[in-house]
């Protein structure tokens, strides 16, 4: 399908709630390849005519696969960038071009250093202009875009505040390039890059909404579940300055390219019965009835015939009615997801239980992309699995060392130094020199410098210690923990990780050695360049075709992403107040991780409240899981 030069608003019945053209792709790779092919075609077309192309570019995780594909086209298919001029959307204010988190540096790393674009054709807002000259410098940026002939295509990502560029809520439709204060949510999202929210710049220079809308063509990409809600608001909601991406609705050549996870909240995906005819299997029926009950704020069993008809779900009654029968069917479906026996209940009839009774005990393998993820997502369930006699192993896929603050490393090194000085003496020289070395390296690199290997290693070990403590709270001993330290993470940085064969083979070995009956993991709907998504991909690639896998069930938990909604849950493990308290206790062991990251058991309480509102039993908390099946 042609993305570029396609008419802005051509719609099917299915898309009728969407006010900007939206193409949904199975994954970000395919979408990025198609976009890169189209951009490449435009570049070649103009080259043939001796004309130039002006591209507006974005930074962040989203365009990374697109840039990788442009680089591939350059290397393997001879695409030249001699006739290309680029203008980037934005830059953090106060960061020098060679700062490792500056967008200048990002663009060099991700694209410019790998293609033959003339350096003088690259334009990025200047984040170092003194305050009293920012305004003039912004005007000059606008003028330069004009002088280049205007933007042919502007590539965009979308922030969770709905920003394009850094046009945070409140940016007007005709705003131009200017300095802006970054929203709290945006700074939180950048916290991992800057090793803590406190280090994220407060200001940025950004093209305005008006500058962006002047581009002849706009392509906004979004990947992963975390973007689903804001994509829905931007595409289906009102045009408002509270969501600057909603202004794309008023552009006559704008397209959203999104993956299935980012599309999950669009009407055509969430409520397909509102836009066409659907096949009413169990999953679709559950989805519709849960939606209806929530909308009416009633338990499932109290929804009546008229309410089905008045809300556009009447067709379901024709297919499977009457209402009480459909309601009971869904009630039972929900009821059967609830189990206090996540590993299966030995000796019980398991025909309506999420997990098989046999074998018992099971070999259970829990993957945690960063050391804390598994405890955030399923701390209570870990405790139950252990208590119910299963052989639980937790494999921490990455060391998570980039998460650990300098302060934590400094604290450890100072304790070692002091020990060596106070109780040491002869034989402690090694420890003393190690501690001094770490302290020296921390001081040399400064707040934003890259951690030298030794410091990174120490930070990883600190987190290991915390993971051991957390695991012990959940009943898992040290011998049951595996620290995989996958190489892609050790060699990379946030947003710039690359999965390798070595990573996959570590996973393959572990799976082959342990041959689990049950696996728990996360990352299936994460932003594809996040380490959680890469860990998930490594798992998929490491799986054998058959053998032990035939006797294994795979369960997905949610870490950072939006919690599973009631209609998506295949297994709901209820938690008592005491179990929830135990989970909090295990999470508190991760002292070197920002508390904000450890989304506390409030999410589990909310899932329990959702079940309660639908008419299920009232629990203190619920940890929710979805069954994973390999797609054919
Ligand atoms: C980047 C930019 C931002 C990002 C947005 C999404 O130049 O202007 O609007 O596109 O914050 O960021 P990622 O892609 O990291 O999710």
XYZ file of C-alpha atoms and ligand atoms in Angstrom:
648
model
C 0.000 0.000 0.000
C 1.262 3.473 -0.886
C 1.594 5.565 2.204
C 2.874 8.753 0.765
C 0.793 10.751 -1.685
C -2.276 8.779 -0.714
C -5.359 10.897 -0.193
C -5.830 12.048 3.370
C -9.294 10.844 4.177
C -10.508 7.723 2.469
C -12.561 5.643 4.771
C -14.210 2.319 5.122
C -17.189 1.691 7.358
C -14.813 0.136 9.880
C -12.801 3.308 10.138
C -15.694 5.655 10.500
C -14.804 6.830 14.000
C -11.314 7.751 12.798
C -10.856 11.335 11.735
C -7.296 10.962 10.501
C -6.329 8.208 8.100
C -4.931 5.355 10.177
C -3.088 2.286 8.934
C -2.648 -0.597 11.334
C 0.324 -2.939 10.877
C 1.085 -6.240 12.562
C 4.370 -4.779 13.779
C 6.521 -1.675 13.695
C 9.102 -3.315 11.424
C 6.752 -3.733 8.508
C 5.276 -0.239 8.891
C 8.745 1.307 9.062
C 9.946 -0.605 6.028
C 7.003 0.575 3.967
C 7.477 4.165 5.052
C 11.206 4.016 4.321
C 10.513 2.533 0.889
C 8.168 5.393 0.082
C 10.560 8.037 1.338
C 13.333 6.378 -0.647
C 11.178 6.446 -3.743
C 10.511 10.146 -3.298
C 14.227 10.854 -2.873
C 15.046 8.937 -6.058
C 12.255 10.548 -8.001
C 13.481 14.013 -7.083
C 17.095 13.011 -7.756
C 16.136 12.033 -11.274
C 14.702 15.506 -11.770
C 17.660 17.236 -10.096
C 15.459 18.368 -7.215
C 15.881 18.181 -3.472
C 13.712 16.696 -0.723
C 13.080 18.356 2.622
C 12.416 15.909 5.445
C 11.203 16.795 8.916
C 12.596 14.281 11.393
C 11.786 13.140 14.902
C 13.801 11.524 17.664
C 12.748 9.092 20.411
C 12.205 5.364 20.193
C 9.480 5.440 17.591
C 11.432 6.330 14.418
C 14.396 4.075 15.219
C 13.237 1.149 13.027
C 12.507 3.618 10.222
C 16.012 5.066 10.448
C 17.517 1.582 10.495
C 15.677 0.808 7.296
C 16.845 4.040 5.641
C 20.408 3.072 6.552
C 19.866 -0.352 5.040
C 18.512 1.195 1.847
C 21.610 3.366 1.687
C 24.041 0.516 2.291
C 22.403 -2.264 0.369
C 20.405 -0.518 -2.287
C 22.546 2.520 -2.949
C 20.017 5.126 -1.845
C 21.870 8.444 -1.772
C 20.945 11.354 0.484
C 22.897 14.044 -1.365
C 19.706 15.871 -2.315
C 18.116 15.627 1.135
C 17.813 18.455 3.640
C 16.513 17.674 7.121
C 14.933 19.672 9.914
C 14.501 18.043 13.270
C 11.496 18.766 15.398
C 13.143 19.612 18.653
C 16.048 19.673 21.076
C 16.339 19.755 24.857
C 17.197 23.214 26.064
C 20.536 23.426 27.811
C 22.110 20.338 26.247
C 25.181 20.854 24.112
C 25.152 19.078 20.737
C 27.655 16.515 22.021
C 25.764 15.748 25.228
C 24.986 12.050 25.080
C 21.254 12.601 25.470
C 21.019 15.554 23.089
C 18.914 15.035 20.015
C 21.913 16.075 17.896
C 23.832 13.137 19.262
C 20.836 10.858 18.894
C 20.440 11.749 15.222
C 24.130 11.184 14.550
C 24.023 7.782 16.236
C 20.765 6.660 14.698
C 21.024 8.043 11.181
C 23.354 10.788 10.052
C 26.657 8.996 10.770
C 25.507 6.106 8.599
C 24.310 7.857 5.445
C 25.827 10.283 2.977
C 23.761 13.348 3.793
C 25.838 16.543 3.457
C 26.460 17.836 6.974
C 25.397 21.347 5.965
C 21.957 20.016 5.045
C 21.216 18.931 8.618
C 19.243 21.293 10.846
C 18.363 20.752 14.482
C 17.066 23.460 16.852
C 19.882 24.875 18.963
C 19.494 24.077 22.645
C 22.447 26.198 23.680
C 21.389 29.671 22.569
C 21.368 32.121 25.489
C 17.866 32.820 26.759
C 17.653 36.323 25.352
C 18.395 35.013 21.873
C 16.118 31.961 21.822
C 13.270 33.850 20.207
C 15.416 35.097 17.317
C 16.979 31.713 16.852
C 13.518 30.138 16.613
C 12.436 32.680 14.010
C 15.585 31.930 12.058
C 14.738 28.207 12.164
C 11.292 28.920 10.737
C 12.816 31.100 8.019
C 15.290 28.387 7.105
C 12.520 25.838 6.630
C 10.705 28.312 4.378
C 13.866 29.055 2.437
C 14.416 25.352 1.838
C 10.987 25.229 0.200
C 8.989 23.924 3.185
C 8.809 20.397 4.546
C 7.862 17.693 2.066
C 7.244 15.077 4.726
C 7.294 15.502 8.468
C 7.871 12.329 10.477
C 6.234 12.385 13.902
C 5.995 10.313 17.045
C 3.447 10.979 19.762
C 4.070 11.492 23.462
C 1.699 10.173 26.092
C 0.526 13.767 26.586
C -0.462 13.790 22.922
C 2.446 16.026 22.020
C 3.963 16.153 18.563
C 7.413 17.640 18.655
C 7.397 18.909 22.215
C 4.096 20.714 21.807
C 2.697 19.912 25.193
C -0.987 20.395 26.091
C -1.973 24.012 25.594
C 0.059 24.509 22.403
C -2.051 26.397 19.920
C -2.697 25.362 16.360
C -0.678 28.220 14.930
C 2.255 28.019 17.350
C 5.702 28.323 15.787
C 9.170 27.188 16.792
C 9.719 28.250 20.389
C 10.920 27.303 23.826
C 8.513 25.201 25.886
C 8.300 23.707 29.376
C 8.186 19.939 29.319
C 5.198 18.222 30.883
C 5.719 16.012 33.938
C 4.578 12.894 32.038
C 7.083 13.613 29.258
C 9.890 14.043 31.761
C 8.905 10.819 33.473
C 9.029 9.004 30.147
C 12.554 10.315 29.562
C 13.709 9.467 33.083
C 15.431 6.201 32.150
C 17.549 7.961 29.485
C 18.747 10.504 31.999
C 19.159 8.093 34.910
C 16.356 9.689 36.868
C 13.610 12.220 36.360
C 15.485 14.848 38.317
C 18.124 14.959 35.550
C 15.693 15.416 32.658
C 15.841 18.976 31.272
C 12.804 21.097 32.087
C 12.708 22.962 28.811
C 13.020 22.253 25.119
C 13.005 24.126 21.842
C 10.418 22.711 19.483
C 8.839 23.385 16.115
C 5.309 24.647 16.749
C 2.085 22.895 15.806
C 1.695 25.495 13.063
C 5.179 24.769 11.739
C 4.386 21.063 11.617
C 0.984 21.517 9.992
C 2.603 23.467 7.157
C 4.392 20.324 6.006
C 2.878 18.958 2.817
C 2.694 15.473 4.267
C 2.538 14.259 7.870
C 3.241 10.703 8.989
C 2.801 9.932 12.673
C 4.044 6.577 13.924
C 3.132 4.964 17.241
C 3.989 1.563 18.669
C 3.020 -0.353 21.764
C 0.185 -0.513 24.225
C 1.368 2.561 26.130
C 0.402 4.727 23.186
C -3.022 3.133 22.610
C -5.090 5.536 24.674
C -3.511 8.738 23.352
C -3.691 7.456 19.768
C -7.423 6.933 20.246
C -7.841 10.458 21.604
C -5.841 11.956 18.757
C -7.563 9.985 16.013
C -11.132 9.709 17.260
C -11.464 12.542 19.775
C -12.200 16.223 19.329
C -9.574 18.511 17.882
C -8.140 20.208 20.942
C -4.999 22.000 21.997
C -4.886 19.584 24.924
C -3.775 16.843 22.487
C -1.656 18.495 19.843
C -1.653 15.375 17.632
C -5.415 15.855 17.232
C -4.618 18.794 14.931
C -3.580 16.246 12.318
C -7.309 15.772 11.745
C -7.314 19.174 10.087
C -4.438 18.402 7.731
C -5.377 17.083 4.330
C -2.488 14.676 3.966
C -1.794 13.137 7.351
C -1.527 9.436 8.190
C -1.084 7.528 11.417
C 1.005 4.363 11.035
C 0.495 2.234 14.100
C 1.007 -1.326 15.262
C -1.756 -3.533 16.629
C -0.886 -2.771 20.250
C -1.144 0.999 19.677
C -4.392 0.427 17.758
C -5.983 -1.590 20.527
C -8.205 1.206 21.849
C -9.568 2.387 18.511
C -13.283 1.741 18.130
C -12.755 -0.673 15.261
C -10.563 -2.799 17.537
C -12.178 -2.247 20.939
C -15.829 -2.245 19.982
C -15.916 -3.772 16.496
C -19.668 -4.400 16.750
C -20.174 -0.632 16.554
C -18.602 -0.457 13.099
C -19.679 -3.649 11.437
C -20.803 -7.153 11.827
C -18.704 -9.457 13.999
C -18.555 -13.139 14.690
C -19.796 -13.697 18.229
C -17.340 -16.201 19.626
C -16.761 -16.425 23.398
C -14.040 -13.782 23.439
C -16.076 -11.269 21.439
C -19.162 -11.920 23.544
C -17.208 -11.381 26.743
C -15.706 -8.192 25.361
C -19.111 -6.780 24.412
C -20.920 -7.724 27.611
C -18.121 -6.446 29.836
C -18.132 -3.210 27.845
C -21.882 -2.910 28.212
C -21.874 -3.637 31.944
C -19.116 -1.091 32.520
C -20.890 1.510 30.461
C -24.116 0.977 32.387
C -22.227 0.670 35.678
C -24.048 -2.583 36.413
C -22.978 -6.120 37.217
C -23.069 -8.436 34.213
C -26.072 -10.384 35.484
C -28.237 -7.268 35.694
C -27.963 -6.094 32.092
C -31.368 -6.340 30.415
C -32.624 -6.955 26.882
C -33.447 -3.301 26.091
C -30.004 -2.188 27.138
C -28.436 -4.503 24.583
C -30.629 -3.032 21.877
C -30.195 0.595 22.890
C -26.405 0.413 22.865
C -25.869 -1.261 19.522
C -25.242 -4.811 20.813
C -28.670 -6.136 19.871
C -27.081 -8.318 17.204
C -25.493 -10.410 19.945
C -28.914 -11.328 21.284
C -30.037 -12.383 17.835
C -26.984 -14.639 17.608
C -26.915 -15.995 21.172
C -29.788 -14.427 23.188
C -31.826 -14.069 25.312
C -30.019 -11.585 27.540
C -30.043 -13.668 30.717
C -28.419 -16.563 28.883
C -25.697 -14.392 27.362
C -25.131 -12.755 30.752
C -24.767 -16.065 32.559
C -22.396 -17.302 29.883
C -20.131 -14.286 30.377
C -20.482 -14.413 34.148
C -19.250 -18.005 34.053
C -16.410 -17.137 31.716
C -15.240 -14.443 34.122
C -15.771 -16.674 37.130
C -13.639 -19.395 35.565
C -10.696 -17.056 35.184
C -10.448 -16.719 38.969
C -8.163 -19.169 40.676
C -6.128 -19.241 43.817
C -4.129 -22.081 42.207
C -2.081 -20.468 39.455
C -0.084 -23.669 39.004
C -3.252 -25.768 38.761
C -5.122 -27.435 41.628
C -3.925 -31.013 42.126
C -6.683 -33.581 42.234
C -9.374 -31.125 41.137
C -11.517 -31.201 38.026
C -9.675 -28.740 35.818
C -12.105 -28.562 32.912
C -13.076 -25.011 33.871
C -9.822 -23.867 35.407
C -7.242 -21.695 33.691
C -4.387 -24.114 34.410
C -4.145 -27.925 34.265
C -4.113 -29.885 37.504
C -1.326 -32.178 36.260
C 1.575 -32.448 36.447
C 1.994 -31.432 40.027
C 4.310 -29.987 41.107
C 5.169 -28.064 37.978
C 8.471 -26.678 36.832
C 7.678 -22.975 36.614
C 9.938 -20.503 34.884
C 9.332 -16.803 35.423
C 11.097 -14.289 33.218
C 11.731 -10.802 34.492
C 13.136 -8.396 31.856
C 14.556 -6.104 34.515
C 15.033 -7.532 37.983
C 11.960 -5.819 39.445
C 9.456 -6.495 36.623
C 8.312 -9.928 37.793
C 7.710 -8.698 41.319
C 5.715 -5.712 40.050
C 3.662 -7.881 37.725
C 3.191 -11.046 39.759
C 4.803 -10.887 43.208
C 1.695 -12.343 44.868
C 1.448 -15.166 42.352
C 5.112 -16.069 42.852
C 4.408 -16.446 46.542
C 1.423 -18.726 45.856
C 3.277 -20.883 43.363
C 6.022 -21.495 45.904
C 3.563 -22.147 48.683
C 1.721 -24.668 46.532
C 4.867 -26.685 46.093
C 5.936 -25.845 42.547
C 9.574 -25.664 41.507
C 9.774 -21.962 40.800
C 12.758 -20.425 38.992
C 13.043 -16.718 38.309
C 15.278 -15.703 35.420
C 16.203 -12.047 35.376
C 16.909 -11.343 31.739
C 18.925 -8.149 32.056
C 21.016 -6.772 34.872
C 19.010 -3.543 34.959
C 22.233 -1.724 35.839
C 21.270 1.375 33.828
C 18.447 1.946 36.288
C 20.679 2.199 39.324
C 21.644 5.671 40.438
C 25.204 6.825 40.979
C 24.299 7.470 44.601
C 23.670 3.745 45.174
C 27.050 2.818 43.655
C 28.771 5.562 45.596
C 27.186 4.391 48.840
C 28.389 0.844 48.304
C 31.931 1.890 47.387
C 32.162 4.206 50.387
C 31.115 1.437 52.747
C 33.784 -0.849 51.301
C 36.371 1.922 51.583
C 35.446 2.626 55.164
C 35.494 -1.053 56.072
C 38.933 -1.389 54.574
C 40.104 1.607 56.544
C 38.492 0.735 59.863
C 38.601 -3.047 60.141
C 40.841 -3.836 57.213
C 44.544 -3.526 57.184
C 46.772 -6.084 55.626
C 44.973 -8.134 52.970
C 42.369 -5.433 52.278
C 44.420 -3.507 49.747
C 42.441 -4.991 46.877
C 39.120 -3.902 48.331
C 40.425 -0.439 49.115
C 41.739 0.062 45.628
C 38.483 -1.258 44.133
C 36.428 1.187 46.200
C 38.698 4.101 45.355
C 38.586 3.153 41.714
C 34.771 3.123 41.665
C 34.539 6.446 43.497
C 37.115 7.960 41.131
C 35.275 6.710 38.055
C 31.960 8.057 39.328
C 33.515 11.448 39.930
C 35.294 11.518 36.583
C 32.280 10.668 34.504
C 30.044 13.242 36.229
C 26.276 13.203 36.466
C 25.539 12.509 32.813
C 28.635 10.599 31.752
C 28.424 7.013 30.543
C 29.150 4.484 33.242
C 32.491 2.736 32.760
C 32.160 -1.070 32.709
C 33.291 -1.472 36.276
C 30.661 0.931 37.570
C 27.965 -0.710 35.469
C 28.952 -4.096 36.797
C 28.752 -2.873 40.385
C 25.339 -1.332 39.770
C 24.135 -4.634 38.330
C 25.354 -6.467 41.426
C 23.561 -4.015 43.695
C 20.340 -4.732 41.845
C 21.006 -8.465 42.028
C 21.200 -8.170 45.792
C 17.901 -6.335 45.864
C 16.291 -8.940 43.598
C 17.477 -11.701 45.937
C 15.930 -9.901 48.905
C 12.668 -9.377 47.025
C 12.592 -13.017 45.943
C 13.156 -14.215 49.488
C 10.118 -12.236 50.635
C 8.109 -14.196 48.055
C 9.552 -17.486 49.262
C 12.112 -17.946 46.464
C 15.620 -18.832 47.616
C 18.888 -17.689 46.014
C 19.398 -21.064 44.323
C 16.220 -20.546 42.285
C 17.364 -17.260 40.754
C 19.179 -17.022 37.443
C 20.766 -13.784 36.277
C 21.048 -13.978 32.515
C 22.666 -10.540 31.983
C 21.693 -10.659 28.324
C 24.468 -9.088 26.236
C 22.216 -6.771 24.206
C 21.521 -4.841 27.378
C 25.097 -4.749 28.637
C 26.261 -3.363 25.297
C 23.471 -0.842 24.881
C 21.475 2.021 26.281
C 17.788 2.771 26.485
C 16.181 3.245 23.059
C 19.316 1.939 21.368
C 19.346 -1.754 22.132
C 19.935 -4.369 19.462
C 19.030 -7.990 20.004
C 21.674 -10.503 18.899
C 21.937 -14.259 18.380
C 23.885 -14.494 21.614
C 20.842 -13.216 23.515
C 18.552 -15.711 21.885
C 20.883 -18.602 22.538
C 21.077 -17.778 26.259
C 17.296 -18.029 26.387
C 17.287 -21.194 24.303
C 19.790 -22.876 26.631
C 17.846 -21.970 29.721
C 14.549 -23.170 28.288
C 16.102 -26.367 26.984
C 17.773 -27.113 30.342
C 14.728 -26.480 32.452
C 11.937 -27.606 30.125
C 9.250 -25.851 32.147
C 5.583 -26.830 32.422
C 4.643 -23.217 32.919
C 6.277 -19.990 31.805
C 5.438 -16.461 32.861
C 6.737 -13.475 30.951
C 5.985 -9.947 29.826
C 6.807 -7.508 27.024
C 4.382 -8.696 24.338
C 2.698 -5.300 23.970
C 5.629 -3.108 25.024
C 7.172 -0.430 22.833
C 9.173 -2.544 20.345
C 12.470 -0.848 21.110
C 12.063 -1.233 24.861
C 14.128 -3.845 26.597
C 10.931 -5.604 27.688
C 9.905 -6.035 24.049
C 13.378 -7.278 23.091
C 13.337 -9.777 25.934
C 9.985 -11.031 24.667
C 11.284 -11.285 21.119
C 14.304 -13.243 22.323
C 11.893 -15.671 23.991
C 9.848 -16.124 20.824
C 12.957 -16.766 18.787
C 14.342 -19.195 21.354
C 11.326 -21.474 21.441
C 11.632 -24.916 19.931
C 9.068 -26.082 17.391
C 7.690 -28.811 19.669
C 8.994 -31.278 22.274
C 8.682 -30.010 25.843
C 6.801 -26.952 24.604
C 3.760 -29.119 23.896
C 3.385 -29.725 27.619
C 3.972 -26.123 28.601
C 1.565 -23.237 29.131
C 2.776 -19.683 28.692
C 1.229 -16.843 30.692
C 1.726 -13.144 30.091
C 1.770 -10.610 32.878
C 1.856 -6.834 32.562
C 4.663 -4.814 34.065
C 4.801 -1.191 33.015
C 2.082 -1.350 30.386
C -1.586 -0.729 31.038
C -3.026 -3.514 33.194
C -5.113 -6.166 31.434
C -8.787 -5.240 31.222
C -11.414 -7.698 32.487
C -12.273 -8.974 29.028
C -8.599 -9.757 28.296
C -7.868 -11.757 31.432
C -7.521 -15.538 31.200
C -6.312 -16.088 34.736
C -7.085 -13.845 37.706
C -5.198 -14.674 40.864
C -6.925 -13.077 43.854
C -4.951 -11.629 46.719
C -5.852 -11.058 50.335
C -4.799 -7.864 52.142
C -1.922 -9.815 53.687
C -0.713 -11.030 50.315
C -0.838 -7.532 48.930
C 1.155 -6.298 51.908
C 3.719 -9.008 51.253
C 4.019 -7.896 47.656
C 4.623 -4.295 48.752
C 7.259 -5.559 51.106
C 9.069 -7.365 48.301
C 8.930 -4.280 46.089
C 10.417 -2.132 48.810
C 13.592 -4.200 48.538
C 14.343 -2.448 45.246
C 15.775 0.570 46.961
C 18.033 1.666 44.154
C 15.113 1.934 41.745
C 12.963 5.024 41.603
C 9.796 4.360 43.629
C 7.653 5.649 40.741
C 8.803 2.692 38.676
C 7.428 0.225 41.131
C 3.777 0.819 40.352
C 2.490 -0.352 43.648
C -0.300 -2.785 44.335
C -2.850 -0.079 43.520
C -3.085 -1.606 40.046
C -3.986 -4.958 41.598
C -6.647 -3.249 43.684
C -8.091 -1.628 40.585
C -8.357 -4.961 38.757
C -10.115 -6.411 41.807
C -12.515 -3.468 41.861
C -13.244 -4.023 38.178
C -14.145 -7.665 38.824
C -16.216 -6.619 41.787
C -18.176 -4.066 39.748
C -18.928 -6.755 37.184
C -20.515 -8.826 39.931
C -17.678 -11.175 40.857
C -16.488 -11.773 44.412
C -14.835 -8.821 46.107
C -11.117 -9.305 46.624
C -8.453 -6.950 47.940
C -6.360 -7.325 44.810
C -5.991 -9.413 41.663
C -2.944 -10.230 39.583
C -4.020 -10.820 36.021
C -2.592 -13.001 33.252
C -3.301 -13.698 29.635
C -2.609 -16.996 27.931
C -0.047 -16.767 25.136
C -0.178 -18.995 22.098
C 2.326 -18.946 19.317
C 0.797 -17.353 16.241
C 0.727 -19.707 13.308
C 10.844 13.639 19.315
C 9.570 14.257 19.584
C 8.528 13.634 20.450
C 8.497 12.109 20.383
C 7.492 11.576 21.387
C 7.464 10.067 21.401
O 11.608 14.423 18.456
O 9.384 15.317 19.121
O 7.285 14.143 20.076
O 8.169 11.712 19.090
O 7.802 12.029 22.660
O 8.660 9.567 21.909
P 9.041 8.032 21.764
O 9.162 7.769 20.329
O 10.347 7.891 22.456
O 7.941 7.263 22.402
